[in-house]
GROMACS .gro file of N, CA and C in nm:
model
  486
    1GLN      N    1  -7.400   8.433  12.367
    1GLN     CA    2  -7.473   8.301  12.421
    1GLN      C    3  -7.401   8.280  12.568
    2ALA      N    4  -7.258   8.352  12.593
    2ALA     CA    5  -7.206   8.381  12.696
    2ALA      C    6  -7.307   8.437  12.792
    3LEU      N    7  -7.356   8.570  12.756
    3LEU     CA    8  -7.431   8.656  12.830
    3LEU      C    9  -7.588   8.580  12.868
    4THR      N   10  -7.595   8.489  12.793
    4THR     CA   11  -7.739   8.404  12.821
    4THR      C   12  -7.713   8.301  12.914
    5ALA      N   13  -7.572   8.239  12.905
    5ALA     CA   14  -7.550   8.129  13.028
    5ALA      C   15  -7.526   8.220  13.155
    6ALA      N   16  -7.496   8.348  13.149
    6ALA     CA   17  -7.499   8.412  13.285
    6ALA      C   18  -7.605   8.465  13.326
    7GLY      N   19  -7.735   8.462  13.245
    7GLY     CA   20  -7.872   8.508  13.290
    7GLY      C   21  -7.870   8.656  13.273
    8LEU      N   22  -7.792   8.702  13.197
    8LEU     CA   23  -7.788   8.876  13.146
    8LEU      C   24  -7.879   8.906  13.017
    9GLU      N   25  -7.892   8.805  12.926
    9GLU     CA   26  -7.951   8.805  12.813
    9GLU      C   27  -8.042   8.698  12.754
   10PRO      N   28  -8.150   8.732  12.715
   10PRO     CA   29  -8.233   8.613  12.658
   10PRO      C   30  -8.167   8.539  12.549
   11ARG      N   31  -8.198   8.406  12.541
   11ARG     CA   32  -8.125   8.335  12.427
   11ARG      C   33  -8.165   8.399  12.291
   12ARG      N   34  -8.076   8.383  12.213
   12ARG     CA   35  -8.079   8.407  12.069
   12ARG      C   36  -8.025   8.329  11.983
   13GLN      N   37  -8.095   8.284  11.858
   13GLN     CA   38  -8.011   8.201  11.744
   13GLN      C   39  -7.966   8.311  11.662
   14HIS      N   40  -7.869   8.278  11.608
   14HIS     CA   41  -7.799   8.376  11.487
   14HIS      C   42  -7.790   8.288  11.356
   15GLY      N   43  -7.805   8.357  11.259
   15GLY     CA   44  -7.766   8.301  11.124
   15GLY      C   45  -7.640   8.343  11.032
   16VAL      N   46  -7.555   8.278  11.002
   16VAL     CA   47  -7.433   8.317  10.927
   16VAL      C   48  -7.467   8.264  10.786
   17ILE      N   49  -7.443   8.375  10.687
   17ILE     CA   50  -7.441   8.336  10.579
   17ILE      C   51  -7.294   8.356  10.480
   18LEU      N   52  -7.256   8.233  10.431
   18LEU     CA   53  -7.131   8.263  10.354
   18LEU      C   54  -7.153   8.237  10.210
   19ASP      N   55  -7.187   8.349  10.139
   19ASP     CA   56  -7.203   8.346  10.007
   19ASP      C   57  -7.057   8.313   9.942
   20GLU      N   58  -7.073   8.293   9.802
   20GLU     CA   59  -6.919   8.275   9.729
   20GLU      C   60  -6.835   8.161   9.813
   21LEU      N   61  -6.906   8.075   9.868
   21LEU     CA   62  -6.818   7.970   9.950
   21LEU      C   63  -6.685   7.913   9.895
   22TRP      N   64  -6.692   7.928   9.758
   22TRP     CA   65  -6.552   7.874   9.708
   22TRP      C   66  -6.438   7.974   9.722
   23ARG      N   67  -6.485   8.092   9.742
   23ARG     CA   68  -6.394   8.170   9.756
   23ARG      C   69  -6.316   8.186   9.888
   24VAL      N   70  -6.431   8.160   9.988
   24VAL     CA   71  -6.378   8.158  10.141
   24VAL      C   72  -6.274   8.022  10.134
   25LEU      N   73  -6.319   7.921  10.081
   25LEU     CA   74  -6.234   7.791  10.102
   25LEU      C   75  -6.106   7.814  10.023
   26ARG      N   76  -6.064   7.910   9.948
   26ARG     CA   77  -5.933   7.918   9.869
   26ARG      C   78  -5.874   8.042   9.939
   27VAL      N   79  -5.932   8.116  10.024
   27VAL     CA   80  -5.863   8.220  10.099
   27VAL      C   81  -5.707   8.191  10.151
   28GLY      N   82  -5.619   8.251  10.112
   28GLY     CA   83  -5.486   8.222  10.201
   28GLY      C   84  -5.410   8.123  10.155
   29GLY      N   85  -5.422   8.062  10.036
   29GLY     CA   86  -5.352   7.974   9.986
   29GLY      C   87  -5.339   7.844  10.056
   30GLY      N   88  -5.446   7.795  10.109
   30GLY     CA   89  -5.442   7.661  10.190
   30GLY      C   90  -5.373   7.681  10.318
   31THR      N   91  -5.434   7.796  10.386
   31THR     CA   92  -5.353   7.823  10.527
   31THR      C   93  -5.487   7.803  10.639
   32GLY      N   94  -5.562   7.714  10.599
   32GLY     CA   95  -5.665   7.659  10.686
   32GLY      C   96  -5.820   7.712  10.699
   33MET      N   97  -5.825   7.815  10.605
   33MET     CA   98  -5.966   7.860  10.576
   33MET      C   99  -6.090   7.755  10.571
   34ALA      N  100  -6.046   7.626  10.493
   34ALA     CA  101  -6.120   7.506  10.464
   34ALA      C  102  -6.149   7.446  10.624
   35ASP      N  103  -6.044   7.418  10.668
   35ASP     CA  104  -6.053   7.365  10.797
   35ASP      C  105  -6.152   7.449  10.882
   36ARG      N  106  -6.140   7.579  10.892
   36ARG     CA  107  -6.230   7.663  10.988
   36ARG      C  108  -6.362   7.642  10.930
   37VAL      N  109  -6.393   7.650  10.787
   37VAL     CA  110  -6.514   7.620  10.749
   37VAL      C  111  -6.586   7.480  10.794
   38ASN      N  112  -6.495   7.405  10.788
   38ASN     CA  113  -6.526   7.258  10.814
   38ASN      C  114  -6.572   7.247  10.972
   39GLU      N  115  -6.494   7.302  11.042
   39GLU     CA  116  -6.527   7.327  11.199
   39GLU      C  117  -6.650   7.385  11.222
   40LEU      N  118  -6.690   7.500  11.169
   40LEU     CA  119  -6.811   7.564  11.189
   40LEU      C  120  -6.937   7.486  11.141
   41THR      N  121  -6.926   7.376  11.059
   41THR     CA  122  -7.017   7.292  11.017
   41THR      C  123  -7.039   7.188  11.131
   42ARG      N  124  -6.961   7.163  11.214
   42ARG     CA  125  -6.947   7.073  11.321
   42ARG      C  126  -7.001   7.117  11.468
   43LEU      N  127  -6.957   7.257  11.469
   43LEU     CA  128  -6.972   7.338  11.627
   43LEU      C  129  -7.091   7.425  11.622
   44ASN      N  130  -7.119   7.463  11.514
   44ASN     CA  131  -7.231   7.609  11.546
   44ASN      C  132  -7.340   7.561  11.594
   45ARG      N  133  -7.415   7.439  11.565
   45ARG     CA  134  -7.540   7.414  11.620
   45ARG      C  135  -7.538   7.410  11.776
   46THR      N  136  -7.431   7.348  11.836
   46THR     CA  137  -7.426   7.357  11.980
   46THR      C  138  -7.424   7.514  12.017
   47GLU      N  139  -7.378   7.610  11.964
   47GLU     CA  140  -7.388   7.736  11.986
   47GLU      C  141  -7.518   7.809  11.939
   48GLY      N  142  -7.603   7.749  11.885
   48GLY     CA  143  -7.741   7.827  11.863
   48GLY      C  144  -7.716   7.910  11.718
   49VAL      N  145  -7.641   7.852  11.643
   49VAL     CA  146  -7.605   7.943  11.507
   49VAL      C  147  -7.624   7.840  11.408
   50CYS      N  148  -7.691   7.870  11.287
   50CYS     CA  149  -7.710   7.822  11.164
   50CYS      C  150  -7.629   7.891  11.073
   51GLN      N  151  -7.614   7.801  10.966
   51GLN     CA  152  -7.517   7.889  10.892
   51GLN      C  153  -7.597   7.823  10.738
   52ILE      N  154  -7.548   7.937  10.618
   52ILE     CA  155  -7.610   7.924  10.510
   52ILE      C  156  -7.489   7.915  10.430
   53MET      N  157  -7.456   7.811  10.341
   53MET     CA  158  -7.326   7.828  10.259
   53MET      C  159  -7.387   7.818  10.101
   54ILE      N  160  -7.317   7.917  10.036
   54ILE     CA  161  -7.379   7.926   9.907
   54ILE      C  162  -7.238   7.903   9.799
   55THR      N  163  -7.260   7.829   9.718
   55THR     CA  164  -7.154   7.789   9.626
   55THR      C  165  -7.229   7.770   9.496
   56HIS      N  166  -7.124   7.759   9.384
   56HIS     CA  167  -7.186   7.752   9.268
   56HIS      C  168  -7.191   7.598   9.195
   57GLY      N  169  -7.135   7.509   9.281
   57GLY     CA  170  -7.167   7.370   9.235
   57GLY      C  171  -7.102   7.278   9.380
   58ILE      N  172  -7.124   7.160   9.338
   58ILE     CA  173  -7.078   7.063   9.446
   58ILE      C  174  -6.914   7.007   9.444
   59ARG      N  175  -6.878   7.054   9.311
   59ARG     CA  176  -6.726   7.036   9.272
   59ARG      C  177  -6.627   7.133   9.390
   60ASP      N  178  -6.704   7.254   9.393
   60ASP     CA  179  -6.642   7.372   9.510
   60ASP      C  180  -6.606   7.302   9.610
   61LEU      N  181  -6.667   7.202   9.677
   61LEU     CA  182  -6.646   7.115   9.799
   61LEU      C  183  -6.569   6.988   9.779
   62ALA      N  184  -6.502   6.980   9.627
   62ALA     CA  185  -6.428   6.862   9.631
   62ALA      C  186  -6.289   6.882   9.732
   63THR      N  187  -6.229   6.801   9.787
   63THR     CA  188  -6.120   6.796   9.850
   63THR      C  189  -5.995   6.819   9.755
   64GLY      N  190  -5.918   6.895   9.769
   64GLY     CA  191  -5.808   6.906   9.684
   64GLY      C  192  -5.677   6.965   9.735
   65ARG      N  193  -5.560   6.978   9.656
   65ARG     CA  194  -5.444   7.039   9.714
   65ARG      C  195  -5.468   7.149   9.825
   66ASP      N  196  -5.574   7.259   9.776
   66ASP     CA  197  -5.586   7.362   9.868
   66ASP      C  198  -5.657   7.365   9.964
   67GLN      N  199  -5.736   7.261   9.986
   67GLN     CA  200  -5.828   7.257  10.086
   67GLN      C  201  -5.861   7.118  10.123
   68GLN      N  202  -5.913   7.099  10.257
   68GLN     CA  203  -5.961   6.972  10.318
   68GLN      C  204  -6.081   6.979  10.362
   69VAL      N  205  -6.198   6.988  10.283
   69VAL     CA  206  -6.311   6.960  10.311
   69VAL      C  207  -6.376   6.851  10.337
   70GLU      N  208  -6.404   6.810  10.457
   70GLU     CA  209  -6.457   6.702  10.506
   70GLU      C  210  -6.628   6.656  10.506
   71GLY      N  211  -6.681   6.636  10.419
   71GLY     CA  212  -6.807   6.617  10.431
   71GLY      C  213  -6.909   6.735  10.448
   72ILE      N  214  -6.893   6.846  10.425
   72ILE     CA  215  -6.977   6.941  10.452
   72ILE      C  216  -7.117   6.925  10.407
   73GLU      N  217  -7.117   6.879  10.268
   73GLU     CA  218  -7.251   6.861  10.198
   73GLU      C  219  -7.324   6.740  10.288
   74HIS      N  220  -7.273   6.641  10.350
   74HIS     CA  221  -7.332   6.538  10.399
   74HIS      C  222  -7.378   6.586  10.538
   75ARG      N  223  -7.328   6.679  10.611
   75ARG     CA  224  -7.376   6.715  10.728
   75ARG      C  225  -7.484   6.833  10.713
   76ALA      N  226  -7.530   6.870  10.599
   76ALA     CA  227  -7.611   6.978  10.587
   76ALA      C  228  -7.745   6.943  10.625
   77GLY      N  229  -7.816   7.005  10.663
   77GLY     CA  230  -7.969   6.962  10.694
   77GLY      C  231  -8.056   6.982  10.577
   78ALA      N  232  -8.013   7.027  10.468
   78ALA     CA  233  -8.097   7.048  10.365
   78ALA      C  234  -7.996   7.119  10.251
   79LEU      N  235  -8.006   7.080  10.113
   79LEU     CA  236  -7.939   7.130  10.003
   79LEU      C  237  -8.031   7.220   9.934
   80VAL      N  238  -8.028   7.292   9.870
   80VAL     CA  239  -8.091   7.372   9.805
   80VAL      C  240  -8.029   7.407   9.667
   81ILE      N  241  -8.071   7.331   9.546
   81ILE     CA  242  -8.004   7.330   9.430
   81ILE      C  243  -8.078   7.410   9.322
   82GLY      N  244  -8.038   7.465   9.258
   82GLY     CA  245  -8.074   7.545   9.142
   82GLY      C  246  -8.029   7.469   9.006
   83GLY      N  247  -8.046   7.527   8.900
   83GLY     CA  248  -8.026   7.466   8.772
   83GLY      C  249  -7.889   7.447   8.737
   84ILE      N  250  -7.850   7.312   8.709
   84ILE     CA  251  -7.692   7.273   8.713
   84ILE      C  252  -7.682   7.183   8.589
   85PRO      N  253  -7.591   7.157   8.515
   85PRO     CA  254  -7.585   7.102   8.384
   85PRO      C  255  -7.564   6.962   8.430
   86ARG      N  256  -7.578   6.860   8.362
   86ARG     CA  257  -7.599   6.713   8.342
   86ARG      C  258  -7.463   6.666   8.438
   87GLY      N  259  -7.334   6.708   8.408
   87GLY     CA  260  -7.230   6.650   8.484
   87GLY      C  261  -7.224   6.712   8.639
   88GLU      N  262  -7.292   6.796   8.663
   88GLU     CA  263  -7.302   6.817   8.806
   88GLU      C  264  -7.375   6.737   8.858
   89VAL      N  265  -7.490   6.722   8.780
   89VAL     CA  266  -7.606   6.617   8.851
   89VAL      C  267  -7.544   6.484   8.872
   90GLU      N  268  -7.450   6.436   8.815
   90GLU     CA  269  -7.379   6.301   8.815
   90GLU      C  270  -7.298   6.312   8.922
   91VAL      N  271  -7.233   6.444   8.959
   91VAL     CA  272  -7.141   6.440   9.072
   91VAL      C  273  -7.220   6.468   9.191
   92LEU      N  274  -7.330   6.534   9.195
   92LEU     CA  275  -7.424   6.538   9.291
   92LEU      C  276  -7.489   6.422   9.365
   93ALA      N  277  -7.496   6.317   9.266
   93ALA     CA  278  -7.562   6.188   9.282
   93ALA      C  279  -7.471   6.112   9.395
   94GLY      N  280  -7.341   6.150   9.421
   94GLY     CA  281  -7.279   6.106   9.525
   94GLY      C  282  -7.310   6.155   9.670
   95VAL      N  283  -7.365   6.245   9.683
   95VAL     CA  284  -7.430   6.300   9.791
   95VAL      C  285  -7.574   6.281   9.838
   96VAL      N  286  -7.644   6.298   9.712
   96VAL     CA  287  -7.801   6.274   9.750
   96VAL      C  288  -7.872   6.229   9.650
   97SER      N  289  -7.968   6.119   9.670
   97SER     CA  290  -8.025   6.077   9.530
   97SER      C  291  -8.133   6.148   9.481
   98LEU      N  292  -8.122   6.154   9.350
   98LEU     CA  293  -8.209   6.252   9.274
   98LEU      C  294  -8.308   6.148   9.177
   99THR      N  295  -8.430   6.165   9.179
   99THR     CA  296  -8.519   6.092   9.075
   99THR      C  297  -8.478   6.139   8.935
  100ASP      N  298  -8.504   6.048   8.840
  100ASP     CA  299  -8.491   6.104   8.725
  100ASP      C  300  -8.553   6.203   8.681
  101ALA      N  301  -8.683   6.230   8.729
  101ALA     CA  302  -8.758   6.360   8.709
  101ALA      C  303  -8.712   6.488   8.773
  102GLU      N  304  -8.655   6.471   8.905
  102GLU     CA  305  -8.565   6.564   8.963
  102GLU      C  306  -8.430   6.627   8.871
  103ALA      N  307  -8.361   6.503   8.830
  103ALA     CA  308  -8.244   6.563   8.762
  103ALA      C  309  -8.273   6.601   8.618
  104ALA      N  310  -8.396   6.554   8.561
  104ALA     CA  311  -8.409   6.626   8.436
  104ALA      C  312  -8.442   6.771   8.469
  105GLU      N  313  -8.544   6.795   8.579
  105GLU     CA  314  -8.558   6.926   8.584
  105GLU      C  315  -8.474   7.022   8.621
  106LEU      N  316  -8.373   6.983   8.715
  106LEU     CA  317  -8.244   7.045   8.758
  106LEU      C  318  -8.167   7.091   8.599
  107ILE      N  319  -8.162   6.986   8.524
  107ILE     CA  320  -8.092   7.017   8.398
  107ILE      C  321  -8.161   7.118   8.287
  108SER      N  322  -8.286   7.084   8.316
  108SER     CA  323  -8.367   7.206   8.228
  108SER      C  324  -8.360   7.334   8.284
  109TRP      N  325  -8.332   7.383   8.406
  109TRP     CA  326  -8.292   7.495   8.454
  109TRP      C  327  -8.177   7.558   8.424
  110SER      N  328  -8.099   7.480   8.388
  110SER     CA  329  -7.953   7.519   8.378
  110SER      C  330  -7.955   7.600   8.265
  111SER      N  331  -7.853   7.718   8.266
  111SER     CA  332  -7.845   7.830   8.161
  111SER      C  333  -7.776   7.764   8.023
  112ALA      N  334  -7.830   7.771   7.926
  112ALA     CA  335  -7.753   7.754   7.796
  112ALA      C  336  -7.661   7.823   7.781
  113ALA      N  337  -7.548   7.755   7.692
  113ALA     CA  338  -7.409   7.832   7.699
  113ALA      C  339  -7.418   7.948   7.590
  114ASP      N  340  -7.528   7.939   7.525
  114ASP     CA  341  -7.548   8.045   7.396
  114ASP      C  342  -7.658   8.136   7.423
  115LEU      N  343  -7.696   8.143   7.555
  115LEU     CA  344  -7.821   8.226   7.593
  115LEU      C  345  -7.790   8.373   7.584
  116ASP      N  346  -7.872   8.445   7.533
  116ASP     CA  347  -7.874   8.611   7.522
  116ASP      C  348  -7.855   8.671   7.647
  117PRO      N  349  -7.769   8.747   7.672
  117PRO     CA  350  -7.746   8.787   7.818
  117PRO      C  351  -7.856   8.886   7.850
  118ARG      N  352  -7.924   8.926   7.751
  118ARG     CA  353  -8.058   9.013   7.795
  118ARG      C  354  -8.172   8.926   7.835
  119THR      N  355  -8.145   8.788   7.814
  119THR     CA  356  -8.274   8.720   7.834
  119THR      C  357  -8.264   8.654   7.964
  120ARG      N  358  -8.377   8.649   8.030
  120ARG     CA  359  -8.399   8.559   8.166
  120ARG      C  360  -8.345   8.437   8.164
  121PRO      N  361  -8.249   8.385   8.245
  121PRO     CA  362  -8.220   8.249   8.236
  121PRO      C  363  -8.324   8.165   8.281
  122PRO      N  364  -8.346   8.021   8.217
  122PRO     CA  365  -8.464   7.955   8.212
  122PRO      C  366  -8.497   7.906   8.374
  123GLY      N  367  -8.375   7.919   8.449
  123GLY     CA  368  -8.403   7.842   8.592
  123GLY      C  369  -8.422   7.974   8.703
  124SER      N  370  -8.434   8.074   8.629
  124SER     CA  371  -8.435   8.193   8.743
  124SER      C  372  -8.532   8.179   8.837
  125GLY      N  373  -8.479   8.161   8.958
  125GLY     CA  374  -8.578   8.167   9.073
  125GLY      C  375  -8.613   8.024   9.121
  126LYS      N  376  -8.571   7.918   9.027
  126LYS     CA  377  -8.620   7.775   9.042
  126LYS      C  378  -8.516   7.689   9.139
  127PHE      N  379  -8.587   7.643   9.258
  127PHE     CA  380  -8.475   7.566   9.335
  127PHE      C  381  -8.560   7.440   9.384
  128LEU      N  382  -8.440   7.306   9.387
  128LEU     CA  383  -8.516   7.187   9.438
  128LEU      C  384  -8.450   7.208   9.607
  129ILE      N  385  -8.523   7.176   9.677
  129ILE     CA  386  -8.503   7.171   9.814
  129ILE      C  387  -8.471   7.015   9.838
  130LYS      N  388  -8.369   6.956   9.886
  130LYS     CA  389  -8.342   6.841   9.917
  130LYS      C  390  -8.325   6.836  10.102
  131HIS      N  391  -8.422   6.809  10.169
  131HIS     CA  392  -8.403   6.802  10.319
  131HIS      C  393  -8.366   6.638  10.350
  132SER      N  394  -8.348   6.559  10.277
  132SER     CA  395  -8.316   6.416  10.304
  132SER      C  396  -8.237   6.376  10.198
  133PRO      N  397  -8.114   6.294  10.201
  133PRO     CA  398  -8.055   6.239  10.082
  133PRO      C  399  -8.130   6.116  10.011
  134THR      N  400  -8.242   6.091  10.064
  134THR     CA  401  -8.309   5.998  10.003
  134THR      C  402  -8.457   6.012   9.965
  135GLU      N  403  -8.532   6.111  10.032
  135GLU     CA  404  -8.655   6.148  10.008
  135GLU      C  405  -8.645   6.234   9.889
  136PRO      N  406  -8.801   6.251   9.827
  136PRO     CA  407  -8.813   6.342   9.726
  136PRO      C  408  -8.777   6.459   9.758
  137GLY      N  409  -8.751   6.551   9.649
  137GLY     CA  410  -8.719   6.698   9.672
  137GLY      C  411  -8.836   6.773   9.646
  138ILE      N  412  -8.837   6.909   9.719
  138ILE     CA  413  -8.944   6.991   9.703
  138ILE      C  414  -8.914   7.113   9.609
  139PRO      N  415  -8.967   7.112   9.481
  139PRO     CA  416  -8.943   7.203   9.382
  139PRO      C  417  -9.005   7.362   9.423
  140VAL      N  418  -8.940   7.481   9.432
  140VAL     CA  419  -9.000   7.570   9.447
  140VAL      C  420  -8.953   7.695   9.348
  141ASP      N  421  -9.040   7.768   9.335
  141ASP     CA  422  -9.007   7.890   9.227
  141ASP      C  423  -9.058   8.034   9.292
  142VAL      N  424  -8.930   8.094   9.321
  142VAL     CA  425  -8.930   8.197   9.384
  142VAL      C  426  -8.969   8.328   9.304
  143LEU      N  427  -9.092   8.377   9.357
  143LEU     CA  428  -9.176   8.517   9.281
  143LEU      C  429  -9.111   8.642   9.322
  144LEU      N  430  -9.064   8.714   9.229
  144LEU     CA  431  -9.041   8.831   9.293
  144LEU      C  432  -9.153   8.957   9.275
  145THR      N  433  -9.154   9.036   9.379
  145THR     CA  434  -9.265   9.146   9.399
  145THR      C  435  -9.236   9.238   9.292
  146PRO      N  436  -9.361   9.327   9.280
  146PRO     CA  437  -9.338   9.409   9.147
  146PRO      C  438  -9.207   9.516   9.172
  147THR      N  439  -9.192   9.565   9.302
  147THR     CA  440  -9.074   9.649   9.313
  147THR      C  441  -8.946   9.565   9.292
  148GLU      N  442  -8.921   9.451   9.315
  148GLU     CA  443  -8.783   9.376   9.285
  148GLU      C  444  -8.779   9.388   9.130
  149ILE      N  445  -8.889   9.347   9.066
  149ILE     CA  446  -8.889   9.344   8.912
  149ILE      C  447  -8.857   9.471   8.855
  150GLU      N  448  -8.909   9.571   8.898
  150GLU     CA  449  -8.901   9.710   8.843
  150GLU      C  450  -8.741   9.729   8.884
  151TRP      N  451  -8.674   9.700   9.004
  151TRP     CA  452  -8.552   9.727   9.006
  151TRP      C  453  -8.451   9.651   8.933
  152GLY      N  454  -8.510   9.545   8.879
  152GLY     CA  455  -8.432   9.447   8.772
  152GLY      C  456  -8.408   9.327   8.830
  153GLY      N  457  -8.465   9.298   8.934
  153GLY     CA  458  -8.492   9.151   8.998
  153GLY      C  459  -8.342   9.109   9.010
  154GLN      N  460  -8.315   8.982   8.949
  154GLN     CA  461  -8.196   8.896   8.977
  154GLN      C  462  -8.111   8.891   8.864
  155ASN      N  463  -8.113   9.025   8.768
  155ASN     CA  464  -8.046   9.052   8.650
  155ASN      C  465  -7.880   9.075   8.702
  156SER      N  466  -7.803   8.981   8.680
  156SER     CA  467  -7.659   8.992   8.712
  156SER      C  468  -7.580   9.013   8.548
  157ASN      N  469  -7.680   9.042   8.457
  157ASN     CA  470  -7.627   9.045   8.324
  157ASN      C  471  -7.637   9.205   8.272
  158ARG      N  472  -7.622   9.310   8.374
  158ARG     CA  473  -7.671   9.442   8.331
  158ARG      C  474  -7.520   9.485   8.264
  159ALA      N  475  -7.410   9.442   8.294
  159ALA     CA  476  -7.295   9.483   8.221
  159ALA      C  477  -7.313   9.460   8.064
  160TRP      N  478  -7.375   9.362   8.042
  160TRP     CA  479  -7.396   9.304   7.889
  160TRP      C  480  -7.498   9.402   7.822
  161GLU      N  481  -7.576   9.481   7.886
  161GLU     CA  482  -7.702   9.562   7.826
  161GLU      C  483  -7.657   9.670   7.739
  162ALA      N  484  -7.715   9.691   7.633
  162ALA     CA  485  -7.675   9.802   7.542
  162ALA      C  486  -7.724   9.914   7.608
   0.00000   0.00000   0.00000
């Protein structure tokens, strides 16, 4: 962006992906990583940078003794939610309103505890995009290409296969 400001390069937008956000928030035993992530959510837009933060659940963003995350989920332009258990739906209701139908759908996509690891989980590829805290969400189903299916797709259970 500095080169753009100097007229030396064209303007570019950048995307930063933080997968397994819960790990980033806990790095260093409370030495400020959560504060840095929190800062990113407040400043990146002005730098032409968007970020995608991926975590396993809304509770990963809860303020605790190891972190001080202040409303990251409230500043998000959109939340993309996969299958979650009923308890997580209840916590998520503090951030975004879900209709009864949306909540039921998210719960139905959640993996059962006794699911055979060789079976595709019921919510594989299914997500609800909430672009507004109050408007209805957009359900999507990610379809894999034949090449992705042949490769194994989203199968993270390979270690359990005989």
